[in-house]
Amino acid sequence: DGGITQSPKYLFRKEGQNVTLSCEQNLNHDAMYWYRQDPGQGLRLIYYSQIVNDFQKGDIAEGYSVSREKKESFPLTVTSAQKNPTAFYLCASSKLDTLNEQFFGPGTRLTVL
Amino acid sequence: AQKITQTQPGMFVQEKEAVTLDCTYDTSDPSYGLFWYKQPSSGEMIFLIYQGSYDQQNATEGRYSLNFQKARKSANLVISASQLGDSAMYFCAMREGTGNTGKLIFGQGTTLQVKP
């Protein structure tokens, strides 16, 4: 079955630690995205990538980093520089030729202790 | 400035009745796309419906339809014959322009509760 997987589903981190969230897709989509969602709020774009080895900052990139070494994978690292990292993180992918819907993964809930 | 505005934080609807969720948007780009997503309590985002700015007809997908009023810059979602499983948060989103980024801007969401 084609889709997007994110792992882990729940993640706990101590303050000052970096942590990496995984996102993998087997939809053969060119573009991938990372969003952050705070309770009761909409999604805000952190980073996006349209092609391997290239990515752009979204609206709230500070304290985060990404890589795109393979088309299928777009991991997000939440660094210790992110002041308030506790949130729900969603990864998405889309085709670029049609620019229609983004497909989302199940999300990772990050809690900083 | 808010580009996507959803003015209803919460809505209630009786099972089997229709409900309209409001969405207004702001853009100066003549080419854009509008999306609605459903987010159940489990957290995943489920794509519901899409409307392109040049589409002549309102989009429909099963029980979902999009009431697209371009001059008013509104893209309201209509859910007909509500079901208990429709209880969720609903997000309106916009993609601006024809540039190949696919970036979406999301509204704050509306929580819908369907009453039995």
Short mmCIF file of C-alpha atoms in Angstrom, two decimals:
data_model
loop_
_atom_site.label_atom_id
_atom_site.label_comp_id
_atom_site.label_asym_id
_atom_site.label_seq_id
_atom_site.Cartn_x
_atom_site.Cartn_y
_atom_site.Cartn_z
CA ASP A 1 0.00 0.00 0.00
CA GLY A 2 1.26 3.47 -0.87
CA GLY A 3 1.44 6.08 1.82
CA ILE A 4 3.45 8.14 4.26
CA THR A 5 4.88 6.78 7.47
CA GLN A 6 6.13 8.77 10.41
CA SER A 7 7.96 7.43 13.38
CA PRO A 8 7.81 7.39 16.25
CA LYS A 9 4.17 8.16 17.05
CA TYR A 10 5.10 9.58 20.46
CA LEU A 11 8.45 11.03 21.41
CA PHE A 12 9.72 12.40 24.68
CA ARG A 13 12.81 14.52 24.91
CA LYS A 14 14.73 16.20 27.65
CA GLU A 15 15.48 19.86 27.33
CA GLY A 16 18.72 20.53 25.50
CA GLN A 17 18.60 17.38 23.39
CA ASN A 18 18.29 17.20 19.64
CA VAL A 19 15.76 14.72 18.28
CA THR A 20 15.05 13.49 14.75
CA LEU A 21 11.59 12.69 13.43
CA SER A 22 11.34 10.26 10.55
CA CYS A 23 9.16 10.67 7.45
CA GLU A 24 9.09 8.19 4.58
CA GLN A 25 6.82 8.05 1.52
CA ASN A 26 6.42 5.46 -1.22
CA LEU A 27 4.08 7.53 -3.38
CA ASN A 28 6.88 8.66 -5.70
CA HIS A 29 6.07 12.27 -4.85
CA ASP A 30 8.63 14.93 -5.59
CA ALA A 31 7.64 17.37 -2.86
CA MET A 32 7.67 16.83 0.88
CA TYR A 33 6.69 19.11 3.75
CA TRP A 34 6.93 19.39 7.52
CA TYR A 35 4.25 21.14 9.55
CA ARG A 36 3.88 21.93 13.19
CA GLN A 37 0.49 21.97 14.92
CA ASP A 38 -0.11 23.39 18.39
CA PRO A 39 -3.27 22.45 20.36
CA GLY A 40 -6.43 23.87 18.82
CA GLN A 41 -4.47 25.55 16.04
CA GLY A 42 -3.89 25.19 12.35
CA LEU A 43 -0.76 23.86 10.69
CA ARG A 44 2.33 25.98 10.18
CA LEU A 45 4.99 25.14 7.61
CA ILE A 46 8.48 24.43 8.94
CA TYR A 47 10.41 23.26 5.85
CA TYR A 48 9.65 21.92 2.43
CA SER A 49 11.56 20.22 -0.34
CA GLN A 50 10.73 19.93 -4.03
CA ILE A 51 13.69 17.86 -5.09
CA VAL A 52 16.43 15.70 -3.64
CA ASN A 53 19.28 17.63 -2.03
CA ASP A 54 17.28 20.85 -1.97
CA PHE A 55 14.92 22.33 0.61
CA GLN A 56 13.52 25.71 1.63
CA LYS A 57 12.52 27.30 4.91
CA GLY A 58 8.87 27.69 5.71
CA ASP A 59 7.30 30.16 8.10
CA ILE A 60 8.77 28.79 11.35
CA ALA A 61 12.13 27.18 10.45
CA GLU A 62 14.13 28.53 13.38
CA GLY A 63 15.37 25.73 15.64
CA TYR A 64 14.72 23.02 13.04
CA SER A 65 16.82 21.37 10.35
CA VAL A 66 16.05 18.90 7.55
CA SER A 67 17.79 16.84 4.90
CA ARG A 68 16.61 15.30 1.64
CA GLU A 69 19.19 12.74 0.58
CA LYS A 70 16.60 10.40 -0.95
CA LYS A 71 13.34 11.11 -2.70
CA GLU A 72 11.46 8.90 -0.25
CA SER A 73 12.80 10.38 2.96
CA PHE A 74 12.62 13.81 4.62
CA PRO A 75 13.73 13.65 8.27
CA LEU A 76 13.23 16.62 10.57
CA THR A 77 15.62 17.41 13.42
CA VAL A 78 14.31 19.46 16.30
CA THR A 79 17.36 21.11 17.80
CA SER A 80 17.95 22.46 21.28
CA ALA A 81 17.64 25.93 19.77
CA GLN A 82 13.89 25.43 19.33
CA LYS A 83 12.48 27.23 22.36
CA ASN A 84 9.11 25.54 22.55
CA PRO A 85 9.28 22.23 20.69
CA THR A 86 6.35 20.45 22.34
CA ALA A 87 3.83 20.03 19.51
CA PHE A 88 2.31 17.66 16.98
CA TYR A 89 4.43 17.29 13.84
CA LEU A 90 2.96 16.30 10.50
CA CYS A 91 4.80 15.31 7.37
CA ALA A 92 3.17 15.54 3.95
CA SER A 93 4.01 14.91 0.32
CA SER A 94 2.56 15.88 -3.02
CA LYS A 95 3.10 15.68 -6.73
CA LEU A 96 4.32 18.86 -8.32
CA ASP A 97 2.79 18.43 -11.74
CA THR A 98 -0.80 18.72 -10.57
CA LEU A 99 -0.26 20.80 -7.42
CA ASN A 100 -3.32 19.29 -5.91
CA GLU A 101 -3.76 17.68 -2.55
CA GLN A 102 -1.01 16.97 -0.09
CA PHE A 103 -1.06 13.54 1.51
CA PHE A 104 -0.27 13.46 5.21
CA GLY A 105 1.39 10.99 7.52
CA PRO A 106 -0.11 10.02 10.88
CA GLY A 107 2.03 12.52 12.81
CA THR A 108 4.49 12.47 15.68
CA ARG A 109 3.61 13.97 19.04
CA LEU A 110 6.74 15.43 20.63
CA THR A 111 6.83 16.29 24.32
CA VAL A 112 9.76 17.99 25.96
CA LEU A 113 10.13 17.08 29.61
CA ALA B 1 -2.72 39.51 7.76
CA GLN B 2 -4.68 36.29 7.89
CA LYS B 3 -4.81 34.68 4.50
CA ILE B 4 -7.29 32.00 5.53
CA THR B 5 -10.00 32.80 8.05
CA GLN B 6 -12.30 30.29 9.68
CA THR B 7 -14.57 32.24 11.98
CA GLN B 8 -16.35 29.32 13.64
CA PRO B 9 -14.17 27.74 16.35
CA GLY B 10 -16.88 25.17 17.07
CA MET B 11 -20.08 23.96 15.48
CA PHE B 12 -22.82 21.51 16.43
CA VAL B 13 -25.11 19.70 14.02
CA GLN B 14 -27.80 17.10 14.46
CA GLU B 15 -27.16 13.75 12.84
CA LYS B 16 -28.56 13.52 9.28
CA GLU B 17 -28.77 17.29 8.90
CA ALA B 18 -26.56 19.42 6.65
CA VAL B 19 -23.92 21.82 7.99
CA THR B 20 -21.86 24.61 6.45
CA LEU B 21 -18.35 25.41 7.63
CA ASP B 22 -17.16 28.88 6.68
CA CYS B 23 -13.86 29.82 5.09
CA THR B 24 -12.75 33.14 3.63
CA TYR B 25 -9.42 33.75 2.00
CA ASP B 26 -7.27 36.64 0.91
CA THR B 27 -5.01 36.63 -2.12
CA SER B 28 -4.15 38.91 -5.01
CA ASP B 29 -2.96 36.02 -7.15
CA PRO B 30 -5.46 35.09 -9.87
CA SER B 31 -4.39 31.45 -9.73
CA TYR B 32 -4.88 29.57 -6.50
CA GLY B 33 -6.33 26.38 -5.08
CA LEU B 34 -8.54 25.83 -2.08
CA PHE B 35 -8.61 22.66 0.00
CA TRP B 36 -10.56 21.22 2.89
CA TYR B 37 -9.07 18.67 5.25
CA LYS B 38 -10.62 16.69 8.10
CA GLN B 39 -8.62 15.92 11.23
CA PRO B 40 -10.17 13.32 13.56
CA SER B 41 -9.01 13.03 17.15
CA SER B 42 -6.35 10.52 16.04
CA GLY B 43 -4.52 13.40 14.35
CA GLU B 44 -4.14 12.38 10.74
CA MET B 45 -5.17 14.89 8.07
CA ILE B 46 -7.66 13.54 5.55
CA PHE B 47 -8.12 15.35 2.24
CA LEU B 48 -11.78 16.04 1.47
CA ILE B 49 -12.18 18.34 -1.50
CA TYR B 50 -10.35 20.73 -3.83
CA GLN B 51 -11.44 23.82 -5.80
CA GLY B 52 -9.25 25.57 -8.32
CA SER B 53 -9.67 29.30 -8.84
CA TYR B 54 -10.46 28.80 -12.51
CA ASP B 55 -12.89 25.95 -12.02
CA GLN B 56 -16.28 26.92 -13.38
CA GLN B 57 -18.31 24.60 -11.20
CA ASN B 58 -18.35 24.07 -7.47
CA ALA B 59 -16.47 20.96 -6.43
CA THR B 60 -18.37 17.99 -5.02
CA GLU B 61 -17.14 14.73 -3.50
CA GLY B 62 -19.86 12.47 -2.17
CA ARG B 63 -21.48 14.20 0.81
CA TYR B 64 -19.02 17.09 0.60
CA SER B 65 -19.48 20.12 -1.59
CA LEU B 66 -17.64 23.40 -1.75
CA ASN B 67 -19.66 26.58 -2.07
CA PHE B 68 -17.15 28.70 -3.98
CA GLN B 69 -18.00 32.40 -4.21
CA LYS B 70 -15.02 33.97 -5.92
CA ALA B 71 -16.13 37.60 -5.69
CA ARG B 72 -16.65 37.22 -1.95
CA LYS B 73 -13.45 35.19 -1.58
CA SER B 74 -15.26 32.48 0.28
CA ALA B 75 -14.99 28.70 0.02
CA ASN B 76 -17.45 27.19 2.45
CA LEU B 77 -17.64 23.45 2.98
CA VAL B 78 -21.09 21.89 3.02
CA ILE B 79 -21.51 18.46 4.55
CA SER B 80 -24.86 16.87 3.77
CA ALA B 81 -26.57 14.18 5.86
CA SER B 82 -24.12 14.46 8.78
CA GLN B 83 -22.91 11.28 10.40
CA LEU B 84 -21.45 10.70 13.85
CA GLY B 85 -18.12 9.93 12.19
CA ASP B 86 -18.02 13.47 10.81
CA SER B 87 -17.15 14.77 14.28
CA ALA B 88 -13.65 16.17 13.83
CA MET B 89 -11.69 19.33 13.24
CA TYR B 90 -11.94 20.77 9.73
CA PHE B 91 -9.30 22.93 8.08
CA CYS B 92 -9.52 25.15 5.07
CA ALA B 93 -6.25 25.71 3.19
CA MET B 94 -5.05 27.68 0.18
CA ARG B 95 -2.26 27.20 -2.31
CA GLU B 96 -1.24 30.42 -4.00
CA GLY B 97 0.06 30.87 -7.49
CA THR B 98 1.31 28.58 -10.16
CA GLY B 99 4.81 28.33 -8.82
CA ASN B 100 5.88 24.78 -8.23
CA THR B 101 6.08 24.80 -4.47
CA GLY B 102 2.75 23.30 -3.48
CA LYS B 103 2.90 25.22 -0.19
CA LEU B 104 -0.37 25.39 1.70
CA ILE B 105 -1.59 28.06 4.11
CA PHE B 106 -4.03 26.71 6.70
CA GLY B 107 -6.82 28.35 8.65
CA GLN B 108 -7.26 27.89 12.40
CA GLY B 109 -9.85 25.18 11.98
CA THR B 110 -13.45 24.51 13.01
CA THR B 111 -14.38 21.75 15.42
CA LEU B 112 -17.56 20.00 14.34
CA GLN B 113 -19.59 17.86 16.71
CA VAL B 114 -22.42 15.74 15.36
CA LYS B 115 -25.17 15.01 17.87
CA PRO B 116 -27.11 11.73 17.75
#
